[in-house]
mmCIF file with all atom_site columns, N, CA and C in Angstrom:
data_model
loop_
_atom_site.group_PDB
_atom_site.id
_atom_site.type_symbol
_atom_site.label_atom_id
_atom_site.label_alt_id
_atom_site.label_comp_id
_atom_site.label_asym_id
_atom_site.label_entity_id
_atom_site.label_seq_id
_atom_site.pdbx_PDB_ins_code
_atom_site.Cartn_x
_atom_site.Cartn_y
_atom_site.Cartn_z
_atom_site.occupancy
_atom_site.B_iso_or_equiv
_atom_site.pdbx_formal_charge
_atom_site.auth_seq_id
_atom_site.auth_comp_id
_atom_site.auth_asym_id
_atom_site.auth_atom_id
_atom_site.pdbx_PDB_model_num
ATOM 1   N N  . GLY A 1 1  ? 48.099 105.766 85.555  1.00 53.00 ? 15 GLY A N  1
ATOM 2   C CA . GLY A 1 1  ? 48.460 106.237 84.249  1.00 53.00 ? 15 GLY A CA 1
ATOM 3   C C  . GLY A 1 1  ? 47.516 107.320 83.762  1.00 53.00 ? 15 GLY A C  1
ATOM 4   N N  . ALA A 1 2  ? 47.840 107.870 82.626  1.00 61.00 ? 16 ALA A N  1
ATOM 5   C CA . ALA A 1 2  ? 47.023 108.929 82.035  1.00 61.00 ? 16 ALA A CA 1
ATOM 6   C C  . ALA A 1 2  ? 45.687 108.375 81.563  1.00 61.00 ? 16 ALA A C  1
ATOM 7   N N  . ARG A 1 3  ? 44.630 109.114 81.835  1.00 71.00 ? 17 ARG A N  1
ATOM 8   C CA . ARG A 1 3  ? 43.280 108.774 81.381  1.00 71.00 ? 17 ARG A CA 1
ATOM 9   C C  . ARG A 1 3  ? 42.856 107.362 81.784  1.00 71.00 ? 17 ARG A C  1
ATOM 10  N N  . GLY A 1 4  ? 43.261 106.945 82.978  1.00 71.00 ? 18 GLY A N  1
ATOM 11  C CA . GLY A 1 4  ? 42.820 105.661 83.496  1.00 71.00 ? 18 GLY A CA 1
ATOM 12  C C  . GLY A 1 4  ? 43.530 104.442 82.934  1.00 71.00 ? 18 GLY A C  1
ATOM 13  N N  . ARG A 1 5  ? 44.493 104.645 82.037  1.00 69.00 ? 19 ARG A N  1
ATOM 14  C CA . ARG A 1 5  ? 45.240 103.514 81.496  1.00 69.00 ? 19 ARG A CA 1
ATOM 15  C C  . ARG A 1 5  ? 46.296 103.079 82.506  1.00 69.00 ? 19 ARG A C  1
ATOM 16  N N  . PRO A 1 6  ? 46.533 101.785 82.633  1.00 72.00 ? 20 PRO A N  1
ATOM 17  C CA . PRO A 1 6  ? 47.576 101.333 83.553  1.00 72.00 ? 20 PRO A CA 1
ATOM 18  C C  . PRO A 1 6  ? 48.957 101.816 83.097  1.00 72.00 ? 20 PRO A C  1
ATOM 19  N N  . GLU A 1 7  ? 49.772 102.156 84.055  1.00 81.00 ? 21 GLU A N  1
ATOM 20  C CA . GLU A 1 7  ? 51.116 102.628 83.752  1.00 81.00 ? 21 GLU A CA 1
ATOM 21  C C  . GLU A 1 7  ? 52.036 101.439 83.527  1.00 81.00 ? 21 GLU A C  1
ATOM 22  N N  . ARG A 1 8  ? 52.960 101.558 82.590  1.00 90.00 ? 22 ARG A N  1
ATOM 23  C CA . ARG A 1 8  ? 53.921 100.494 82.290  1.00 90.00 ? 22 ARG A CA 1
ATOM 24  C C  . ARG A 1 8  ? 55.047 100.561 83.309  1.00 90.00 ? 22 ARG A C  1
ATOM 25  N N  . LEU A 1 9  ? 55.417 99.412  83.876  1.00 93.00 ? 23 LEU A N  1
ATOM 26  C CA . LEU A 1 9  ? 56.514 99.326  84.826  1.00 93.00 ? 23 LEU A CA 1
ATOM 27  C C  . LEU A 1 9  ? 57.514 98.290  84.351  1.00 93.00 ? 23 LEU A C  1
ATOM 28  N N  . TRP A 1 10 ? 58.806 98.551  84.603  1.00 92.00 ? 24 TRP A N  1
ATOM 29  C CA . TRP A 1 10 ? 59.870 97.637  84.234  1.00 92.00 ? 24 TRP A CA 1
ATOM 30  C C  . TRP A 1 10 ? 60.510 97.084  85.505  1.00 92.00 ? 24 TRP A C  1
ATOM 31  N N  . PRO A 1 11 ? 60.635 95.763  85.617  1.00 89.00 ? 25 PRO A N  1
ATOM 32  C CA . PRO A 1 11 ? 61.306 95.198  86.793  1.00 89.00 ? 25 PRO A CA 1
ATOM 33  C C  . PRO A 1 11 ? 62.807 95.481  86.725  1.00 89.00 ? 25 PRO A C  1
ATOM 34  N N  . VAL A 1 12 ? 63.351 96.017  87.803  1.00 89.00 ? 26 VAL A N  1
ATOM 35  C CA . VAL A 1 12 ? 64.773 96.357  87.861  1.00 89.00 ? 26 VAL A CA 1
ATOM 36  C C  . VAL A 1 12 ? 65.536 95.307  88.649  1.00 89.00 ? 26 VAL A C  1
ATOM 37  N N  . HIS A 1 13 ? 65.063 95.005  89.852  1.00 85.00 ? 27 HIS A N  1
ATOM 38  C CA . HIS A 1 13 ? 65.801 94.095  90.729  1.00 85.00 ? 27 HIS A CA 1
ATOM 39  C C  . HIS A 1 13 ? 64.869 93.570  91.795  1.00 85.00 ? 27 HIS A C  1
ATOM 40  N N  . ARG A 1 14 ? 65.131 92.348  92.243  1.00 81.00 ? 28 ARG A N  1
ATOM 41  C CA . ARG A 1 14 ? 64.405 91.799  93.388  1.00 81.00 ? 28 ARG A CA 1
ATOM 42  C C  . ARG A 1 14 ? 65.331 91.910  94.586  1.00 81.00 ? 28 ARG A C  1
ATOM 43  N N  . LEU A 1 15 ? 65.002 92.799  95.496  1.00 75.00 ? 29 LEU A N  1
ATOM 44  C CA . LEU A 1 15 ? 65.861 93.088  96.637  1.00 75.00 ? 29 LEU A CA 1
ATOM 45  C C  . LEU A 1 15 ? 65.763 91.976  97.664  1.00 75.00 ? 29 LEU A C  1
ATOM 46  N N  . ASP A 1 16 ? 66.870 91.434  98.044  1.00 70.00 ? 30 ASP A N  1
ATOM 47  C CA . ASP A 1 16 ? 66.934 90.456  99.126  1.00 70.00 ? 30 ASP A CA 1
ATOM 48  C C  . ASP A 1 16 ? 65.887 89.369  99.007  1.00 70.00 ? 30 ASP A C  1
ATOM 49  N N  . ARG A 1 17 ? 65.937 88.655  97.912  1.00 65.00 ? 31 ARG A N  1
ATOM 50  C CA . ARG A 1 17 ? 64.981 87.592  97.627  1.00 65.00 ? 31 ARG A CA 1
ATOM 51  C C  . ARG A 1 17 ? 64.835 86.627  98.800  1.00 65.00 ? 31 ARG A C  1
ATOM 52  N N  . GLU A 1 18 ? 65.931 86.336  99.503  1.00 65.00 ? 32 GLU A N  1
ATOM 53  C CA . GLU A 1 18 ? 65.894 85.368  100.588 1.00 65.00 ? 32 GLU A CA 1
ATOM 54  C C  . GLU A 1 18 ? 65.152 85.883  101.819 1.00 65.00 ? 32 GLU A C  1
ATOM 55  N N  . THR A 1 19 ? 64.938 87.197  101.907 1.00 63.00 ? 33 THR A N  1
ATOM 56  C CA . THR A 1 19 ? 64.281 87.735  103.104 1.00 63.00 ? 33 THR A CA 1
ATOM 57  C C  . THR A 1 19 ? 62.893 88.261  102.776 1.00 63.00 ? 33 THR A C  1
ATOM 58  N N  . SER A 1 20 ? 62.812 89.422  102.174 1.00 66.00 ? 34 SER A N  1
ATOM 59  C CA . SER A 1 20 ? 61.514 90.060  101.995 1.00 66.00 ? 34 SER A CA 1
ATOM 60  C C  . SER A 1 20 ? 60.939 89.917  100.597 1.00 66.00 ? 34 SER A C  1
ATOM 61  N N  . GLY A 1 21 ? 61.789 89.771  99.606  1.00 68.00 ? 35 GLY A N  1
ATOM 62  C CA . GLY A 1 21 ? 61.305 89.668  98.244  1.00 68.00 ? 35 GLY A CA 1
ATOM 63  C C  . GLY A 1 21 ? 60.757 90.970  97.680  1.00 68.00 ? 35 GLY A C  1
ATOM 64  N N  . VAL A 1 22 ? 61.175 92.111  98.217  1.00 78.00 ? 36 VAL A N  1
ATOM 65  C CA . VAL A 1 22 ? 60.700 93.407  97.739  1.00 78.00 ? 36 VAL A CA 1
ATOM 66  C C  . VAL A 1 22 ? 61.194 93.629  96.308  1.00 78.00 ? 36 VAL A C  1
ATOM 67  N N  . LEU A 1 23 ? 60.330 94.148  95.453  1.00 84.00 ? 37 LEU A N  1
ATOM 68  C CA . LEU A 1 23 ? 60.687 94.417  94.063  1.00 84.00 ? 37 LEU A CA 1
ATOM 69  C C  . LEU A 1 23 ? 60.992 95.895  93.864  1.00 84.00 ? 37 LEU A C  1
ATOM 70  N N  . LEU A 1 24 ? 61.990 96.177  93.034  1.00 87.00 ? 38 LEU A N  1
ATOM 71  C CA . LEU A 1 24 ? 62.288 97.538  92.613  1.00 87.00 ? 38 LEU A CA 1
ATOM 72  C C  . LEU A 1 24 ? 61.828 97.650  91.165  1.00 87.00 ? 38 LEU A C  1
ATOM 73  N N  . LEU A 1 25 ? 60.920 98.594  90.903  1.00 92.00 ? 39 LEU A N  1
ATOM 74  C CA . LEU A 1 25 ? 60.356 98.785  89.571  1.00 92.00 ? 39 LEU A CA 1
ATOM 75  C C  . LEU A 1 25 ? 60.687 100.181 89.068  1.00 92.00 ? 39 LEU A C  1
ATOM 76  N N  . ALA A 1 26 ? 60.847 100.301 87.761  1.00 94.00 ? 40 ALA A N  1
ATOM 77  C CA . ALA A 1 26 ? 61.107 101.605 87.133  1.00 94.00 ? 40 ALA A CA 1
ATOM 78  C C  . ALA A 1 26 ? 59.893 102.013 86.319  1.00 94.00 ? 40 ALA A C  1
ATOM 79  N N  . ARG A 1 27 ? 59.694 103.300 86.194  1.00 94.00 ? 41 ARG A N  1
ATOM 80  C CA . ARG A 1 27 ? 58.548 103.815 85.438  1.00 94.00 ? 41 ARG A CA 1
ATOM 81  C C  . ARG A 1 27 ? 58.889 104.078 83.976  1.00 94.00 ? 41 ARG A C  1
ATOM 82  N N  . SER A 1 28 ? 60.169 103.890 83.590  1.00 93.00 ? 42 SER A N  1
ATOM 83  C CA . SER A 1 28 ? 60.545 104.026 82.184  1.00 93.00 ? 42 SER A CA 1
ATOM 84  C C  . SER A 1 28 ? 61.679 103.050 81.884  1.00 93.00 ? 42 SER A C  1
ATOM 85  N N  . ARG A 1 29 ? 61.807 102.690 80.618  1.00 94.00 ? 43 ARG A N  1
ATOM 86  C CA . ARG A 1 29 ? 62.886 101.794 80.201  1.00 94.00 ? 43 ARG A CA 1
ATOM 87  C C  . ARG A 1 29 ? 64.251 102.434 80.476  1.00 94.00 ? 43 ARG A C  1
ATOM 88  N N  . GLU A 1 30 ? 64.354 103.739 80.252  1.00 95.00 ? 44 GLU A N  1
ATOM 89  C CA . GLU A 1 30 ? 65.612 104.435 80.470  1.00 95.00 ? 44 GLU A CA 1
ATOM 90  C C  . GLU A 1 30 ? 66.029 104.375 81.939  1.00 95.00 ? 44 GLU A C  1
ATOM 91  N N  . ALA A 1 31 ? 65.069 104.590 82.837  1.00 95.00 ? 45 ALA A N  1
ATOM 92  C CA . ALA A 1 31 ? 65.373 104.518 84.271  1.00 95.00 ? 45 ALA A CA 1
ATOM 93  C C  . ALA A 1 31 ? 65.787 103.104 84.652  1.00 95.00 ? 45 ALA A C  1
ATOM 94  N N  . CYS A 1 32 ? 65.105 102.107 84.122  1.00 94.00 ? 46 CYS A N  1
ATOM 95  C CA . CYS A 1 32 ? 65.425 100.712 84.401  1.00 94.00 ? 46 CYS A CA 1
ATOM 96  C C  . CYS A 1 32 ? 66.854 100.397 83.976  1.00 94.00 ? 46 CYS A C  1
ATOM 97  N N  . GLU A 1 33 ? 67.210 100.765 82.762  1.00 95.00 ? 47 GLU A N  1
ATOM 98  C CA . GLU A 1 33 ? 68.548 100.487 82.254  1.00 95.00 ? 47 GLU A CA 1
ATOM 99  C C  . GLU A 1 33 ? 69.614 101.236 83.039  1.00 95.00 ? 47 GLU A C  1
ATOM 100 N N  . GLY A 1 34 ? 69.318 102.469 83.449  1.00 95.00 ? 48 GLY A N  1
ATOM 101 C CA . GLY A 1 34 ? 70.277 103.248 84.225  1.00 95.00 ? 48 GLY A CA 1
ATOM 102 C C  . GLY A 1 34 ? 70.552 102.638 85.589  1.00 95.00 ? 48 GLY A C  1
ATOM 103 N N  . VAL A 1 35 ? 69.502 102.211 86.271  1.00 92.00 ? 49 VAL A N  1
ATOM 104 C CA . VAL A 1 35 ? 69.681 101.602 87.590  1.00 92.00 ? 49 VAL A CA 1
ATOM 105 C C  . VAL A 1 35 ? 70.410 100.272 87.451  1.00 92.00 ? 49 VAL A C  1
ATOM 106 N N  . ARG A 1 36 ? 70.024 99.460  86.483  1.00 93.00 ? 50 ARG A N  1
ATOM 107 C CA . ARG A 1 36 ? 70.702 98.167  86.281  1.00 93.00 ? 50 ARG A CA 1
ATOM 108 C C  . ARG A 1 36 ? 72.184 98.363  85.989  1.00 93.00 ? 50 ARG A C  1
ATOM 109 N N  . ALA A 1 37 ? 72.518 99.360  85.195  1.00 95.00 ? 51 ALA A N  1
ATOM 110 C CA . ALA A 1 37 ? 73.922 99.606  84.836  1.00 95.00 ? 51 ALA A CA 1
ATOM 111 C C  . ALA A 1 37 ? 74.766 99.972  86.053  1.00 95.00 ? 51 ALA A C  1
ATOM 112 N N  . GLU A 1 38 ? 74.164 100.623 87.036  1.00 93.00 ? 52 GLU A N  1
ATOM 113 C CA . GLU A 1 38 ? 74.898 101.070 88.221  1.00 93.00 ? 52 GLU A CA 1
ATOM 114 C C  . GLU A 1 38 ? 74.634 100.201 89.456  1.00 93.00 ? 52 GLU A C  1
ATOM 115 N N  . TRP A 1 39 ? 73.922 99.086  89.304  1.00 89.00 ? 53 TRP A N  1
ATOM 116 C CA . TRP A 1 39 ? 73.510 98.294  90.460  1.00 89.00 ? 53 TRP A CA 1
ATOM 117 C C  . TRP A 1 39 ? 74.702 97.822  91.297  1.00 89.00 ? 53 TRP A C  1
ATOM 118 N N  . GLY A 1 40 ? 75.810 97.545  90.690  1.00 90.00 ? 54 GLY A N  1
ATOM 119 C CA . GLY A 1 40 ? 76.994 97.097  91.426  1.00 90.00 ? 54 GLY A CA 1
ATOM 120 C C  . GLY A 1 40 ? 77.495 98.128  92.424  1.00 90.00 ? 54 GLY A C  1
ATOM 121 N N  . ARG A 1 41 ? 77.147 99.374  92.260  1.00 93.00 ? 55 ARG A N  1
ATOM 122 C CA . ARG A 1 41 ? 77.574 100.443 93.168  1.00 93.00 ? 55 ARG A CA 1
ATOM 123 C C  . ARG A 1 41 ? 76.546 100.727 94.255  1.00 93.00 ? 55 ARG A C  1
ATOM 124 N N  . ALA A 1 42 ? 75.404 100.055 94.204  1.00 86.00 ? 56 ALA A N  1
ATOM 125 C CA . ALA A 1 42 ? 74.315 100.321 95.160  1.00 86.00 ? 56 ALA A CA 1
ATOM 126 C C  . ALA A 1 42 ? 74.706 99.875  96.564  1.00 86.00 ? 56 ALA A C  1
ATOM 127 N N  . ARG A 1 43 ? 74.258 100.628 97.543  1.00 83.00 ? 57 ARG A N  1
ATOM 128 C CA . ARG A 1 43 ? 74.408 100.266 98.957  1.00 83.00 ? 57 ARG A CA 1
ATOM 129 C C  . ARG A 1 43 ? 73.019 100.203 99.556  1.00 83.00 ? 57 ARG A C  1
ATOM 130 N N  . LYS A 1 44 ? 72.770 99.157  100.316 1.00 76.00 ? 58 LYS A N  1
ATOM 131 C CA . LYS A 1 44 ? 71.464 99.004  100.941 1.00 76.00 ? 58 LYS A CA 1
ATOM 132 C C  . LYS A 1 44 ? 71.561 99.431  102.396 1.00 76.00 ? 58 LYS A C  1
ATOM 133 N N  . THR A 1 45 ? 70.568 100.176 102.841 1.00 76.00 ? 59 THR A N  1
ATOM 134 C CA . THR A 1 45 ? 70.477 100.595 104.237 1.00 76.00 ? 59 THR A CA 1
ATOM 135 C C  . THR A 1 45 ? 69.138 100.104 104.762 1.00 76.00 ? 59 THR A C  1
ATOM 136 N N  . TYR A 1 46 ? 69.156 99.488  105.917 1.00 71.00 ? 60 TYR A N  1
ATOM 137 C CA . TYR A 1 46 ? 67.940 98.920  106.490 1.00 71.00 ? 60 TYR A CA 1
ATOM 138 C C  . TYR A 1 46 ? 67.532 99.710  107.725 1.00 71.00 ? 60 TYR A C  1
ATOM 139 N N  . LEU A 1 47 ? 66.260 99.862  107.897 1.00 74.00 ? 61 LEU A N  1
ATOM 140 C CA . LEU A 1 47 ? 65.691 100.500 109.069 1.00 74.00 ? 61 LEU A CA 1
ATOM 141 C C  . LEU A 1 47 ? 64.912 99.427  109.811 1.00 74.00 ? 61 LEU A C  1
ATOM 142 N N  . ALA A 1 48 ? 65.158 99.285  111.100 1.00 70.00 ? 62 ALA A N  1
ATOM 143 C CA . ALA A 1 48 ? 64.477 98.262  111.894 1.00 70.00 ? 62 ALA A CA 1
ATOM 144 C C  . ALA A 1 48 ? 63.566 98.917  112.917 1.00 70.00 ? 62 ALA A C  1
ATOM 145 N N  . VAL A 1 49 ? 62.411 98.329  113.096 1.00 76.00 ? 63 VAL A N  1
ATOM 146 C CA . VAL A 1 49 ? 61.488 98.743  114.149 1.00 76.00 ? 63 VAL A CA 1
ATOM 147 C C  . VAL A 1 49 ? 61.657 97.715  115.261 1.00 76.00 ? 63 VAL A C  1
ATOM 148 N N  . VAL A 1 50 ? 62.022 98.189  116.440 1.00 73.00 ? 64 VAL A N  1
ATOM 149 C CA . VAL A 1 50 ? 62.319 97.272  117.536 1.00 73.00 ? 64 VAL A CA 1
ATOM 150 C C  . VAL A 1 50 ? 61.452 97.579  118.749 1.00 73.00 ? 64 VAL A C  1
ATOM 151 N N  . GLN A 1 51 ? 61.329 96.602  119.601 1.00 80.00 ? 65 GLN A N  1
ATOM 152 C CA . GLN A 1 51 ? 60.648 96.802  120.863 1.00 80.00 ? 65 GLN A CA 1
ATOM 153 C C  . GLN A 1 51 ? 61.724 97.054  121.906 1.00 80.00 ? 65 GLN A C  1
ATOM 154 N N  . GLY A 1 52 ? 61.561 98.115  122.712 1.00 80.00 ? 66 GLY A N  1
ATOM 155 C CA . GLY A 1 52 ? 62.593 98.468  123.685 1.00 80.00 ? 66 GLY A CA 1
ATOM 156 C C  . GLY A 1 52 ? 63.543 99.477  123.084 1.00 80.00 ? 66 GLY A C  1
ATOM 157 N N  . ALA A 1 53 ? 64.665 99.669  123.743 1.00 78.00 ? 67 ALA A N  1
ATOM 158 C CA . ALA A 1 53 ? 65.652 100.647 123.284 1.00 78.00 ? 67 ALA A CA 1
ATOM 159 C C  . ALA A 1 53 ? 66.952 99.941  122.923 1.00 78.00 ? 67 ALA A C  1
ATOM 160 N N  . PRO A 1 54 ? 67.426 100.111 121.687 1.00 72.00 ? 68 PRO A N  1
ATOM 161 C CA . PRO A 1 54 ? 68.721 99.532  121.318 1.00 72.00 ? 68 PRO A CA 1
ATOM 162 C C  . PRO A 1 54 ? 69.824 100.150 122.166 1.00 72.00 ? 68 PRO A C  1
ATOM 163 N N  . SER A 1 55 ? 70.895 99.413  122.379 1.00 80.00 ? 69 SER A N  1
ATOM 164 C CA . SER A 1 55 ? 71.985 99.918  123.211 1.00 80.00 ? 69 SER A CA 1
ATOM 165 C C  . SER A 1 55 ? 72.821 100.986 122.503 1.00 80.00 ? 69 SER A C  1
ATOM 166 N N  . ALA A 1 56 ? 72.762 101.035 121.202 1.00 80.00 ? 70 ALA A N  1
ATOM 167 C CA . ALA A 1 56 ? 73.538 102.039 120.452 1.00 80.00 ? 70 ALA A CA 1
ATOM 168 C C  . ALA A 1 56 ? 72.657 102.661 119.377 1.00 80.00 ? 70 ALA A C  1
ATOM 169 N N  . ASP A 1 57 ? 73.004 103.889 118.959 1.00 81.00 ? 71 ASP A N  1
ATOM 170 C CA . ASP A 1 57 ? 72.240 104.570 117.910 1.00 81.00 ? 71 ASP A CA 1
ATOM 171 C C  . ASP A 1 57 ? 72.455 103.947 116.539 1.00 81.00 ? 71 ASP A C  1
ATOM 172 N N  . ALA A 1 58 ? 73.608 103.310 116.341 1.00 80.00 ? 72 ALA A N  1
ATOM 173 C CA . ALA A 1 58 ? 73.935 102.711 115.048 1.00 80.00 ? 72 ALA A CA 1
ATOM 174 C C  . ALA A 1 58 ? 74.848 101.524 115.278 1.00 80.00 ? 72 ALA A C  1
ATOM 175 N N  . GLY A 1 59 ? 74.928 100.664 114.289 1.00 81.00 ? 73 GLY A N  1
ATOM 176 C CA . GLY A 1 59 ? 75.816 99.520  114.392 1.00 81.00 ? 73 GLY A CA 1
ATOM 177 C C  . GLY A 1 59 ? 75.572 98.537  113.270 1.00 81.00 ? 73 GLY A C  1
ATOM 178 N N  . VAL A 1 60 ? 76.213 97.397  113.381 1.00 81.00 ? 74 VAL A N  1
ATOM 179 C CA . VAL A 1 60 ? 76.108 96.350  112.371 1.00 81.00 ? 74 VAL A CA 1
ATOM 180 C C  . VAL A 1 60 ? 75.557 95.095  113.040 1.00 81.00 ? 74 VAL A C  1
ATOM 181 N N  . VAL A 1 61 ? 74.540 94.520  112.424 1.00 75.00 ? 75 VAL A N  1
ATOM 182 C CA . VAL A 1 61 ? 74.007 93.244  112.877 1.00 75.00 ? 75 VAL A CA 1
ATOM 183 C C  . VAL A 1 61 ? 74.366 92.224  111.814 1.00 75.00 ? 75 VAL A C  1
ATOM 184 N N  . ASP A 1 62 ? 75.135 91.233  112.191 1.00 80.00 ? 76 ASP A N  1
ATOM 185 C CA . ASP A 1 62 ? 75.559 90.198  111.245 1.00 80.00 ? 76 ASP A CA 1
ATOM 186 C C  . ASP A 1 62 ? 74.997 88.863  111.727 1.00 80.00 ? 76 ASP A C  1
ATOM 187 N N  . ALA A 1 63 ? 73.701 88.692  111.516 1.00 75.00 ? 77 ALA A N  1
ATOM 188 C CA . ALA A 1 63 ? 73.019 87.486  111.967 1.00 75.00 ? 77 ALA A CA 1
ATOM 189 C C  . ALA A 1 63 ? 71.845 87.223  111.027 1.00 75.00 ? 77 ALA A C  1
ATOM 190 N N  . PRO A 1 64 ? 71.441 85.967  110.899 1.00 71.00 ? 78 PRO A N  1
ATOM 191 C CA . PRO A 1 64 ? 70.282 85.681  110.035 1.00 71.00 ? 78 PRO A CA 1
ATOM 192 C C  . PRO A 1 64 ? 69.002 86.253  110.636 1.00 71.00 ? 78 PRO A C  1
ATOM 193 N N  . LEU A 1 65 ? 68.054 86.561  109.778 1.00 67.00 ? 79 LEU A N  1
ATOM 194 C CA . LEU A 1 65 ? 66.760 87.027  110.231 1.00 67.00 ? 79 LEU A CA 1
ATOM 195 C C  . LEU A 1 65 ? 65.986 85.880  110.840 1.00 67.00 ? 79 LEU A C  1
ATOM 196 N N  . TRP A 1 66 ? 65.117 86.188  111.771 1.00 68.00 ? 80 TRP A N  1
ATOM 197 C CA . TRP A 1 66 ? 64.308 85.179  112.433 1.00 68.00 ? 80 TRP A CA 1
ATOM 198 C C  . TRP A 1 66 ? 62.862 85.598  112.383 1.00 68.00 ? 80 TRP A C  1
ATOM 199 N N  . GLU A 1 67 ? 61.986 84.679  112.073 1.00 69.00 ? 81 GLU A N  1
ATOM 200 C CA . GLU A 1 67 ? 60.559 84.959  111.991 1.00 69.00 ? 81 GLU A CA 1
ATOM 201 C C  . GLU A 1 67 ? 59.856 84.265  113.144 1.00 69.00 ? 81 GLU A C  1
ATOM 202 N N  . ASP A 1 68 ? 59.038 85.003  113.872 1.00 67.00 ? 82 ASP A N  1
ATOM 203 C CA . ASP A 1 68 ? 58.280 84.444  114.983 1.00 67.00 ? 82 ASP A CA 1
ATOM 204 C C  . ASP A 1 68 ? 57.012 83.800  114.401 1.00 67.00 ? 82 ASP A C  1
ATOM 205 N N  . LYS A 1 69 ? 56.949 82.515  114.360 1.00 74.00 ? 83 LYS A N  1
ATOM 206 C CA . LYS A 1 69 ? 55.825 81.795  113.769 1.00 74.00 ? 83 LYS A CA 1
ATOM 207 C C  . LYS A 1 69 ? 54.545 81.938  114.585 1.00 74.00 ? 83 LYS A C  1
ATOM 208 N N  . HIS A 1 70 ? 54.644 82.463  115.834 1.00 71.00 ? 84 HIS A N  1
ATOM 209 C CA . HIS A 1 70 ? 53.478 82.592  116.698 1.00 71.00 ? 84 HIS A CA 1
ATOM 210 C C  . HIS A 1 70 ? 52.799 83.955  116.579 1.00 71.00 ? 84 HIS A C  1
ATOM 211 N N  . LEU A 1 71 ? 53.337 84.868  115.789 1.00 62.00 ? 85 LEU A N  1
ATOM 212 C CA . LEU A 1 71 ? 52.725 86.197  115.627 1.00 62.00 ? 85 LEU A CA 1
ATOM 213 C C  . LEU A 1 71 ? 51.743 86.197  114.485 1.00 62.00 ? 85 LEU A C  1
#
């Protein structure tokens, strides 16, 4: 924030609470209200980091996420 003051943030949405719990925050009330008003039109795109080479450049994965408890 300006002159060392903390900046005010507004919580907009908790993205995929069941998986990552990433928060979307707005820097103004107006931005928060605008995003919330249009949230139903939002599309989420995920980027995955994989080991090896995927068989296709793009596609749909319809499976639950898995966490390796040994890593």
